[in-house]
Amino acid sequence: MSNQDEARAGTPAAAQGPRAPVRFTAVLRTPARTAEPLFAQAPKAWQRMLPYVVVGVFVVSLLPATIAVLTNDYKAGGGWAGALGVAQTVPLLLAVTRPVPAWALVLVADTVGAVVLAHADEVAGHAWPWTPMSIVGYLVLMICLGLRASVRTLVGVWLVTGAVGVVLGFYEPDGVTTTAALLFVLSGSFLAVTGALRRIGDAQARVAEQESVNEAERARRTLLEERARIARELHDVVAHHMSVITVQADSAPYRLPGMPGPVQEEFTAIAASARESLSEMRRLLTVLRGDGTNGEAGGAGELAPQPGIGRIQQLVEATVRAGQPVELSLAAGAERAAPPAVDLSAYRIVQEALANVVRHAPGAETRVSVTHDTSEVLVLVVNGPAARDAARALESSGTGHGLVGMQERVRLTGGTLDTGPLPDGGFRVAARLPLNDASEEAS
């Protein structure tokens, strides 16, 4: 890997495995809308269909089993058995999208079934008031409720379930096996577990949302920092030209004797405007550097001359001494042909590209080429994959700062930037910097 880590920041391959549980819990998050089905946030179609399939399987299984048990074991009669079987199982299909209404229907059906079974011929020796099939269906409903409803709703459902069991206990037939306490305990357990899973999903969703906001803020901050850095560097370039204008305007009356009075006044006004512009630039630079009120430079590095194409050779030599094999092709006269902004931008682009190679692809064969013609300067940095025997990459994921800086510098000069991975695992950075100011051409 090399500069492509900058372009794919935040998606290293090594992080894909640990992210799987995060993606799973995110599927369990509370749906955004009331009628939105379970797993509506799942990324894959089969995951979104899974709740329907699971509930459908339970309904198809429980419906005939309920009718058979009520008819054969409880001797409830075919009519009652069929009606109760449908009423206790079919509403489960509604639980995927509207679990609270489904719970109300199932609870009423189960309660009516308990009253009917209390007068059945063979109720003694069997489970009452909740049959085994109604318990299974109710627990499926608890899972759907736990993944959808609020904590207050879950507590209310659990307490109502227990209250109905207590009330029915006063009419308990002789010889039955009481299941009211069993359903109360199991339903509470299922609601607690599924509710906790849903809350984890909601928390993961909030964390992901906050990470997206933080990433956008980091990108914005990086962009602003890079623009401030470019502004500080270009200050020297612009200040030089403004100083020359000031000197030429001030010295014009002495260099050109016999100049008419209005012309001398025009040159005096030009010199005054240039000096005022220089003062404004110095005040702006003080703000960008954050030096406070004294207006002094922030360090010795700020006082050093700005580098350009002529110093790319030194940059490559320093990179080679650091153990990175780099081959340089530098066209003669490129530094003289480029204006100051292009000269500085070309150097910084090569510097950022080589820094990314050192960080992400140590030991990779790298080629740097700087050519020019009458209209543009072409900067090309191409590296292969990291060497097998080299030390591991210093960073597994980039911050994107290098590419942001390149893009801003290219945009400043009105050029174009092309970056991307190569088929062999390397990376390519190509920048075209026009020799003529884009803003001048547009005007």
Short mmCIF file of C-alpha atoms in Angstrom, two decimals:
data_model
loop_
_atom_site.label_atom_id
_atom_site.label_comp_id
_atom_site.label_asym_id
_atom_site.label_seq_id
_atom_site.Cartn_x
_atom_site.Cartn_y
_atom_site.Cartn_z
CA MET A 1 0.00 0.00 0.00
CA SER A 2 1.04 3.60 -0.56
CA ASN A 3 -0.84 6.80 -1.23
CA GLN A 4 -3.98 4.78 -1.86
CA ASP A 5 -4.31 4.58 1.92
CA GLU A 6 -4.82 8.33 1.84
CA ALA A 7 -7.63 7.94 -0.69
CA ARG A 8 -9.24 5.07 1.21
CA ALA A 9 -8.81 6.41 4.70
CA GLY A 10 -10.91 4.65 7.29
CA THR A 11 -11.33 1.33 5.41
CA PRO A 12 -8.25 -0.76 6.17
CA ALA A 13 -8.65 -4.43 5.41
CA ALA A 14 -7.56 -5.47 8.84
CA ALA A 15 -10.52 -3.67 10.37
CA GLN A 16 -13.17 -5.52 8.39
CA GLY A 17 -13.32 -8.52 10.73
CA PRO A 18 -13.89 -6.60 14.00
CA ARG A 19 -16.50 -4.45 12.26
CA ALA A 20 -18.78 -7.45 11.59
CA PRO A 21 -20.37 -7.46 15.10
CA VAL A 22 -20.81 -3.71 14.81
CA ARG A 23 -22.68 -4.11 11.54
CA PHE A 24 -24.83 -6.89 13.09
CA THR A 25 -25.86 -4.80 16.09
CA ALA A 26 -26.58 -1.87 13.77
CA VAL A 27 -29.16 -4.08 12.03
CA LEU A 28 -30.99 -4.39 15.36
CA ARG A 29 -31.42 -0.63 15.77
CA THR A 30 -34.90 0.83 16.29
CA PRO A 31 -36.63 1.49 12.95
CA ALA A 32 -36.98 5.14 12.05
CA ARG A 33 -40.72 4.94 11.35
CA THR A 34 -43.56 3.32 13.27
CA ALA A 35 -44.62 0.87 10.54
CA GLU A 36 -41.07 0.12 9.41
CA PRO A 37 -40.37 -3.64 9.65
CA LEU A 38 -37.71 -5.31 11.71
CA PHE A 39 -34.20 -5.32 10.19
CA ALA A 40 -35.26 -2.52 7.84
CA GLN A 41 -31.77 -0.99 8.26
CA ALA A 42 -30.02 -4.19 7.12
CA PRO A 43 -27.78 -3.70 4.06
CA LYS A 44 -28.73 -6.96 2.32
CA ALA A 45 -32.12 -8.04 0.96
CA TRP A 46 -32.03 -11.49 2.57
CA GLN A 47 -31.43 -9.88 5.96
CA ARG A 48 -34.45 -7.62 5.52
CA MET A 49 -36.59 -10.64 4.57
CA LEU A 50 -35.34 -12.78 7.46
CA PRO A 51 -37.97 -11.64 10.06
CA TYR A 52 -40.83 -12.46 7.67
CA VAL A 53 -39.39 -15.90 6.95
CA VAL A 54 -38.80 -16.76 10.62
CA VAL A 55 -42.24 -15.60 11.76
CA GLY A 56 -43.87 -17.36 8.80
CA VAL A 57 -42.16 -20.63 9.72
CA PHE A 58 -43.44 -20.35 13.31
CA VAL A 59 -46.99 -19.62 12.15
CA VAL A 60 -47.01 -22.54 9.71
CA SER A 61 -45.66 -24.84 12.42
CA LEU A 62 -47.75 -23.65 15.38
CA LEU A 63 -51.14 -23.41 13.63
CA PRO A 64 -51.67 -27.16 12.93
CA ALA A 65 -49.90 -28.15 16.17
CA THR A 66 -52.21 -25.90 18.23
CA ILE A 67 -55.35 -27.25 16.56
CA ALA A 68 -54.18 -30.86 16.99
CA VAL A 69 -53.26 -30.48 20.67
CA LEU A 70 -56.46 -28.64 21.60
CA THR A 71 -58.55 -31.23 19.80
CA ASN A 72 -56.78 -34.43 20.85
CA ASP A 73 -55.36 -33.61 24.29
CA TYR A 74 -57.74 -31.06 25.74
CA LYS A 75 -60.85 -32.31 23.93
CA ALA A 76 -61.84 -28.69 23.25
CA GLY A 77 -63.87 -29.49 20.14
CA GLY A 78 -62.96 -28.95 16.53
CA GLY A 79 -64.65 -25.57 16.18
CA TRP A 80 -63.05 -24.05 19.24
CA ALA A 81 -59.68 -25.63 18.44
CA GLY A 82 -59.63 -24.20 14.91
CA ALA A 83 -60.72 -20.72 16.01
CA LEU A 84 -58.21 -20.56 18.86
CA GLY A 85 -55.41 -21.93 16.67
CA VAL A 86 -55.94 -19.18 14.08
CA ALA A 87 -56.41 -16.42 16.69
CA GLN A 88 -53.28 -17.38 18.64
CA THR A 89 -50.88 -17.81 15.70
CA VAL A 90 -51.89 -15.74 12.67
CA PRO A 91 -51.46 -12.34 14.45
CA LEU A 92 -47.76 -13.20 14.76
CA LEU A 93 -47.41 -12.15 11.11
CA LEU A 94 -48.25 -8.61 12.20
CA ALA A 95 -45.42 -8.61 14.74
CA VAL A 96 -42.76 -7.82 12.10
CA THR A 97 -44.18 -4.35 11.46
CA ARG A 98 -46.61 -3.64 14.35
CA PRO A 99 -45.66 -5.79 17.35
CA VAL A 100 -47.75 -3.94 19.96
CA PRO A 101 -51.12 -4.52 18.18
CA ALA A 102 -50.03 -8.09 17.47
CA TRP A 103 -49.30 -8.59 21.18
CA ALA A 104 -52.73 -7.28 22.15
CA LEU A 105 -54.46 -9.66 19.72
CA VAL A 106 -52.43 -12.67 20.84
CA LEU A 107 -52.91 -11.91 24.55
CA VAL A 108 -56.69 -11.62 24.10
CA ALA A 109 -56.74 -14.88 22.09
CA ASP A 110 -54.62 -16.68 24.70
CA THR A 111 -56.85 -15.40 27.52
CA VAL A 112 -60.00 -16.53 25.71
CA GLY A 113 -58.32 -19.87 25.08
CA ALA A 114 -57.54 -20.25 28.79
CA VAL A 115 -61.20 -19.61 29.67
CA VAL A 116 -62.37 -22.12 27.04
CA LEU A 117 -59.86 -24.75 28.16
CA ALA A 118 -60.91 -24.34 31.81
CA HIS A 119 -64.19 -26.03 30.79
CA ALA A 120 -62.64 -28.58 28.44
CA ASP A 121 -63.20 -32.27 29.09
CA GLU A 122 -59.54 -33.30 29.45
CA VAL A 123 -57.87 -30.18 30.90
CA ALA A 124 -56.70 -32.03 34.03
CA GLY A 125 -53.09 -33.10 33.79
CA HIS A 126 -52.27 -30.55 31.08
CA ALA A 127 -50.69 -27.09 31.03
CA TRP A 128 -52.98 -24.19 31.92
CA PRO A 129 -53.69 -21.26 31.40
CA TRP A 130 -51.02 -21.14 28.68
CA THR A 131 -50.56 -24.16 26.45
CA PRO A 132 -47.05 -25.06 25.20
CA MET A 133 -47.87 -23.76 21.70
CA SER A 134 -49.20 -20.45 23.02
CA ILE A 135 -46.05 -20.05 25.14
CA VAL A 136 -43.81 -20.55 22.07
CA GLY A 137 -45.84 -18.09 20.00
CA TYR A 138 -45.87 -15.55 22.84
CA LEU A 139 -42.08 -15.72 23.20
CA VAL A 140 -41.67 -15.14 19.46
CA LEU A 141 -43.84 -12.09 19.93
CA MET A 142 -41.66 -10.96 22.86
CA ILE A 143 -38.60 -11.07 20.60
CA CYS A 144 -40.29 -8.82 18.05
CA LEU A 145 -41.46 -6.47 20.78
CA GLY A 146 -38.05 -6.28 22.44
CA LEU A 147 -36.42 -5.28 19.15
CA ARG A 148 -38.98 -2.55 18.44
CA ALA A 149 -40.69 -1.06 21.50
CA SER A 150 -39.42 1.35 24.12
CA VAL A 151 -38.37 0.27 27.60
CA ARG A 152 -41.57 1.66 29.10
CA THR A 153 -43.65 -0.38 26.67
CA LEU A 154 -41.67 -3.54 27.41
CA VAL A 155 -42.14 -3.14 31.15
CA GLY A 156 -45.87 -2.55 30.63
CA VAL A 157 -46.21 -5.66 28.44
CA TRP A 158 -44.39 -7.77 31.01
CA LEU A 159 -46.52 -6.52 33.93
CA VAL A 160 -49.77 -7.01 31.99
CA THR A 161 -48.69 -10.57 31.15
CA GLY A 162 -48.12 -11.30 34.83
CA ALA A 163 -51.37 -9.62 35.87
CA VAL A 164 -53.44 -11.66 33.43
CA GLY A 165 -51.80 -14.84 34.72
CA VAL A 166 -52.60 -13.87 38.32
CA VAL A 167 -56.26 -13.12 37.51
CA LEU A 168 -56.68 -16.39 35.64
CA GLY A 169 -55.15 -18.19 38.62
CA PHE A 170 -58.26 -17.51 40.63
CA TYR A 171 -60.23 -19.72 38.19
CA GLU A 172 -57.64 -22.49 37.93
CA PRO A 173 -59.23 -25.93 37.28
CA ASP A 174 -58.28 -28.87 39.44
CA GLY A 175 -55.34 -31.05 38.45
CA VAL A 176 -53.74 -28.75 35.89
CA THR A 177 -50.08 -27.81 35.57
CA THR A 178 -49.87 -24.05 36.12
CA THR A 179 -47.79 -22.20 33.50
CA ALA A 180 -48.56 -18.58 34.45
CA ALA A 181 -45.32 -18.12 36.39
CA LEU A 182 -43.32 -19.87 33.66
CA LEU A 183 -44.56 -17.49 30.96
CA PHE A 184 -44.03 -14.50 33.25
CA VAL A 185 -40.38 -15.39 33.83
CA LEU A 186 -39.63 -16.40 30.24
CA SER A 187 -41.31 -13.34 28.73
CA GLY A 188 -39.39 -11.04 31.07
CA SER A 189 -36.10 -12.73 30.14
CA PHE A 190 -36.76 -12.51 26.40
CA LEU A 191 -37.80 -8.87 26.65
CA ALA A 192 -34.69 -8.00 28.68
CA VAL A 193 -32.27 -9.70 26.26
CA THR A 194 -33.81 -8.41 23.03
CA GLY A 195 -34.31 -4.93 24.50
CA ALA A 196 -30.63 -4.84 25.47
CA LEU A 197 -29.61 -5.91 21.97
CA ARG A 198 -31.77 -3.17 20.47
CA ARG A 199 -30.26 -0.56 22.77
CA ILE A 200 -26.79 -1.72 21.74
CA GLY A 201 -27.82 -1.32 18.11
CA ASP A 202 -29.12 2.18 18.80
CA ALA A 203 -25.89 3.07 20.59
CA GLN A 204 -23.80 1.75 17.70
CA ALA A 205 -25.89 3.78 15.27
CA ARG A 206 -25.35 6.93 17.33
CA VAL A 207 -21.62 6.24 17.50
CA ALA A 208 -21.46 5.72 13.73
CA GLU A 209 -23.37 8.94 13.16
CA GLN A 210 -21.04 10.83 15.48
CA GLU A 211 -18.01 9.33 13.74
CA SER A 212 -19.37 10.57 10.41
CA VAL A 213 -19.77 14.06 11.86
CA ASN A 214 -16.27 13.92 13.34
CA GLU A 215 -14.81 12.71 10.05
CA ALA A 216 -16.46 15.56 8.17
CA GLU A 217 -15.17 18.02 10.75
CA ARG A 218 -11.65 16.57 10.52
CA ALA A 219 -11.75 16.85 6.73
CA ARG A 220 -12.93 20.45 6.98
CA ARG A 221 -10.25 21.31 9.54
CA THR A 222 -7.57 19.65 7.42
CA LEU A 223 -8.68 21.62 4.38
CA LEU A 224 -8.59 24.90 6.29
CA GLU A 225 -5.18 24.13 7.76
CA GLU A 226 -3.79 23.31 4.35
CA ARG A 227 -5.20 26.48 2.85
CA ALA A 228 -3.66 28.51 5.66
CA ARG A 229 -0.34 26.80 5.08
CA ILE A 230 -0.48 27.59 1.36
CA ALA A 231 -1.41 31.20 2.12
CA ARG A 232 1.60 31.56 4.42
CA GLU A 233 3.93 30.18 1.76
CA LEU A 234 2.49 32.32 -1.04
CA HIS A 235 2.88 35.43 1.12
CA ASP A 236 6.59 35.52 0.35
CA VAL A 237 5.92 35.19 -3.37
CA VAL A 238 3.35 37.99 -3.49
CA ALA A 239 5.30 40.20 -1.05
CA HIS A 240 8.34 40.01 -3.29
CA HIS A 241 6.43 41.29 -6.31
CA MET A 242 4.72 44.02 -4.29
CA SER A 243 8.09 45.15 -2.93
CA VAL A 244 9.48 45.38 -6.44
CA ILE A 245 6.47 47.46 -7.50
CA THR A 246 7.02 49.78 -4.54
CA VAL A 247 10.71 50.27 -5.28
CA GLN A 248 10.11 50.85 -8.98
CA ALA A 249 7.34 53.38 -8.32
CA ASP A 250 9.40 55.25 -5.71
CA SER A 251 12.53 55.37 -7.88
CA ALA A 252 10.79 56.26 -11.16
CA PRO A 253 11.20 60.07 -10.77
CA TYR A 254 14.95 59.61 -10.22
CA ARG A 255 15.44 57.07 -12.99
CA LEU A 256 13.36 59.04 -15.48
CA PRO A 257 14.23 62.74 -15.08
CA GLY A 258 11.92 65.33 -16.57
CA MET A 259 8.78 63.37 -15.74
CA PRO A 260 5.62 65.53 -15.74
CA GLY A 261 4.05 66.33 -12.37
CA PRO A 262 0.83 64.29 -12.88
CA VAL A 263 2.90 61.24 -13.83
CA GLN A 264 5.05 61.64 -10.70
CA GLU A 265 1.88 61.84 -8.60
CA GLU A 266 0.58 58.66 -10.28
CA PHE A 267 3.79 56.79 -9.40
CA THR A 268 3.60 58.13 -5.84
CA ALA A 269 0.03 56.82 -5.54
CA ILE A 270 1.11 53.43 -6.93
CA ALA A 271 3.92 53.20 -4.35
CA ALA A 272 1.55 54.16 -1.51
CA SER A 273 -1.00 51.55 -2.61
CA ALA A 274 1.70 48.89 -2.81
CA ARG A 275 2.99 49.72 0.68
CA GLU A 276 -0.55 49.63 2.06
CA SER A 277 -1.13 46.24 0.42
CA LEU A 278 2.07 44.92 1.97
CA SER A 279 0.93 46.08 5.41
CA GLU A 280 -2.45 44.40 4.98
CA MET A 281 -0.74 41.17 3.88
CA ARG A 282 1.52 41.21 6.94
CA ARG A 283 -1.50 41.65 9.24
CA LEU A 284 -3.28 38.78 7.48
CA LEU A 285 -0.21 36.59 7.78
CA THR A 286 -0.03 37.31 11.52
CA VAL A 287 -3.59 36.00 11.89
CA LEU A 288 -2.88 32.89 9.81
CA ARG A 289 0.24 32.07 11.80
CA GLY A 290 -1.49 32.65 15.14
CA ASP A 291 1.47 34.66 16.46
CA GLY A 292 -0.61 36.92 18.73
CA THR A 293 -0.12 40.70 18.64
CA ASN A 294 3.62 41.03 18.27
CA GLY A 295 3.60 40.18 14.58
CA GLU A 296 6.83 38.20 14.82
CA ALA A 297 7.52 35.09 12.85
CA GLY A 298 6.61 31.82 14.41
CA GLY A 299 10.02 30.23 14.03
CA ALA A 300 13.15 29.98 12.01
CA GLY A 301 11.40 27.73 9.49
CA GLU A 302 9.07 30.62 8.53
CA LEU A 303 12.09 32.80 7.65
CA ALA A 304 13.68 30.27 5.29
CA PRO A 305 13.32 30.84 1.52
CA GLN A 306 10.44 28.96 -0.07
CA PRO A 307 11.55 25.84 -1.97
CA GLY A 308 10.87 25.18 -5.63
CA ILE A 309 11.56 22.82 -8.50
CA GLY A 310 15.29 23.54 -8.21
CA ARG A 311 15.35 21.85 -4.77
CA ILE A 312 13.55 18.67 -5.80
CA GLN A 313 16.97 17.08 -6.41
CA GLN A 314 17.91 17.68 -2.76
CA LEU A 315 14.54 16.32 -1.63
CA VAL A 316 15.03 13.11 -3.61
CA GLU A 317 18.58 12.69 -2.31
CA ALA A 318 17.36 13.02 1.28
CA THR A 319 14.67 10.42 0.62
CA VAL A 320 17.23 8.02 -0.87
CA ARG A 321 19.47 8.45 2.18
CA ALA A 322 16.47 7.45 4.31
CA GLY A 323 16.43 4.08 2.52
CA GLN A 324 13.76 4.71 -0.10
CA PRO A 325 14.86 3.91 -3.69
CA VAL A 326 13.85 6.91 -5.82
CA GLU A 327 14.74 7.68 -9.43
CA LEU A 328 14.47 11.32 -10.56
CA SER A 329 13.97 12.75 -14.03
CA LEU A 330 14.11 16.55 -13.91
CA ALA A 331 13.82 18.56 -17.10
CA ALA A 332 16.41 21.32 -17.50
CA GLY A 333 15.08 24.83 -17.08
CA ALA A 334 11.82 23.81 -15.42
CA GLU A 335 12.46 26.03 -12.38
CA ARG A 336 13.13 29.03 -14.60
CA ALA A 337 10.03 28.46 -16.73
CA ALA A 338 7.62 28.13 -13.80
CA PRO A 339 6.15 31.18 -12.04
CA PRO A 340 6.61 31.27 -8.24
CA ALA A 341 3.23 29.72 -7.37
CA VAL A 342 3.73 26.80 -9.78
CA ASP A 343 7.36 26.42 -8.69
CA LEU A 344 6.35 26.08 -5.03
CA SER A 345 3.34 23.84 -5.77
CA ALA A 346 5.41 21.40 -7.83
CA TYR A 347 7.90 21.00 -5.00
CA ARG A 348 5.20 20.49 -2.36
CA ILE A 349 3.37 17.91 -4.48
CA VAL A 350 6.56 15.85 -4.87
CA GLN A 351 7.27 16.27 -1.16
CA GLU A 352 3.79 15.05 -0.13
CA ALA A 353 3.88 12.13 -2.56
CA LEU A 354 7.30 10.92 -1.35
CA ALA A 355 6.22 11.29 2.28
CA ASN A 356 3.21 9.05 1.59
CA VAL A 357 5.42 6.46 -0.10
CA VAL A 358 7.75 6.38 2.92
CA ARG A 359 4.79 6.01 5.31
CA HIS A 360 2.70 3.49 3.42
CA ALA A 361 5.04 1.62 1.04
CA PRO A 362 8.55 1.49 2.54
CA GLY A 363 11.12 0.13 0.12
CA ALA A 364 8.92 0.56 -2.97
CA GLU A 365 10.62 1.49 -6.22
CA THR A 366 9.63 5.08 -6.96
CA ARG A 367 10.01 7.30 -10.03
CA VAL A 368 9.73 11.09 -9.93
CA SER A 369 9.44 13.04 -13.18
CA VAL A 370 9.14 16.80 -13.67
CA THR A 371 8.80 18.02 -17.25
CA HIS A 372 7.53 21.21 -18.86
CA ASP A 373 6.59 22.76 -22.16
CA THR A 374 5.40 26.20 -23.18
CA SER A 375 2.05 25.86 -21.43
CA GLU A 376 2.38 23.62 -18.34
CA VAL A 377 4.57 21.74 -15.89
CA LEU A 378 3.87 18.02 -15.48
CA VAL A 379 4.71 16.38 -12.13
CA LEU A 380 4.55 12.58 -12.02
CA VAL A 381 5.29 10.36 -9.00
CA VAL A 382 4.79 6.61 -9.45
CA ASN A 383 5.68 3.92 -6.90
CA GLY A 384 5.40 0.15 -6.91
CA PRO A 385 4.19 -2.08 -4.07
CA ALA A 386 6.03 -2.11 -0.77
CA ALA A 387 9.15 -4.27 -0.69
CA ARG A 388 8.62 -7.68 0.89
CA ASP A 389 11.70 -7.41 3.11
CA ALA A 390 10.99 -3.80 4.16
CA ALA A 391 9.67 -2.81 7.53
CA ARG A 392 5.91 -2.81 7.84
CA ALA A 393 4.10 0.34 6.85
CA LEU A 394 4.25 3.04 9.47
CA GLU A 395 0.53 3.73 9.08
CA SER A 396 -2.30 1.35 8.21
CA SER A 397 -4.63 4.15 7.20
CA GLY A 398 -4.00 7.70 6.12
CA THR A 399 -5.66 10.87 7.24
CA GLY A 400 -6.13 12.17 3.73
CA HIS A 401 -4.00 15.26 4.55
CA GLY A 402 -1.48 14.62 1.75
CA LEU A 403 -4.06 14.33 -1.00
CA VAL A 404 -5.97 17.33 0.34
CA GLY A 405 -2.80 19.39 0.18
CA MET A 406 -2.07 18.31 -3.37
CA GLN A 407 -5.61 19.08 -4.48
CA GLU A 408 -5.53 22.54 -2.94
CA ARG A 409 -2.20 23.40 -4.53
CA VAL A 410 -3.32 22.21 -7.94
CA ARG A 411 -6.59 24.12 -7.60
CA LEU A 412 -4.63 27.23 -6.63
CA THR A 413 -2.70 27.19 -9.91
CA GLY A 414 -5.72 26.20 -12.04
CA GLY A 415 -4.27 22.78 -12.86
CA THR A 416 -5.50 19.20 -12.63
CA LEU A 417 -4.59 16.29 -10.34
CA ASP A 418 -4.93 12.57 -11.10
CA THR A 419 -4.30 10.04 -8.32
CA GLY A 420 -5.12 6.37 -8.03
CA PRO A 421 -3.84 2.83 -7.41
CA LEU A 422 -2.04 0.82 -10.07
CA PRO A 423 -2.77 -2.82 -11.05
CA ASP A 424 0.52 -4.03 -9.52
CA GLY A 425 -0.35 -2.59 -6.10
CA GLY A 426 1.48 0.69 -6.51
CA PHE A 427 0.17 4.22 -6.74
CA ARG A 428 0.32 7.13 -9.19
CA VAL A 429 0.20 10.89 -8.65
CA ALA A 430 0.08 13.11 -11.73
CA ALA A 431 -0.33 16.89 -11.58
CA ARG A 432 -0.58 19.33 -14.48
CA LEU A 433 0.25 22.89 -13.48
CA PRO A 434 -0.37 25.58 -16.13
CA LEU A 435 2.36 28.19 -16.54
CA ASN A 436 -0.21 30.95 -17.16
CA ASP A 437 -2.40 32.13 -14.28
CA ALA A 438 -5.86 30.61 -14.69
CA SER A 439 -7.50 33.68 -13.24
CA GLU A 440 -5.74 35.92 -15.76
CA GLU A 441 -6.82 33.70 -18.62
CA ALA A 442 -10.42 33.76 -17.38
CA SER A 443 -10.40 37.55 -17.29
#
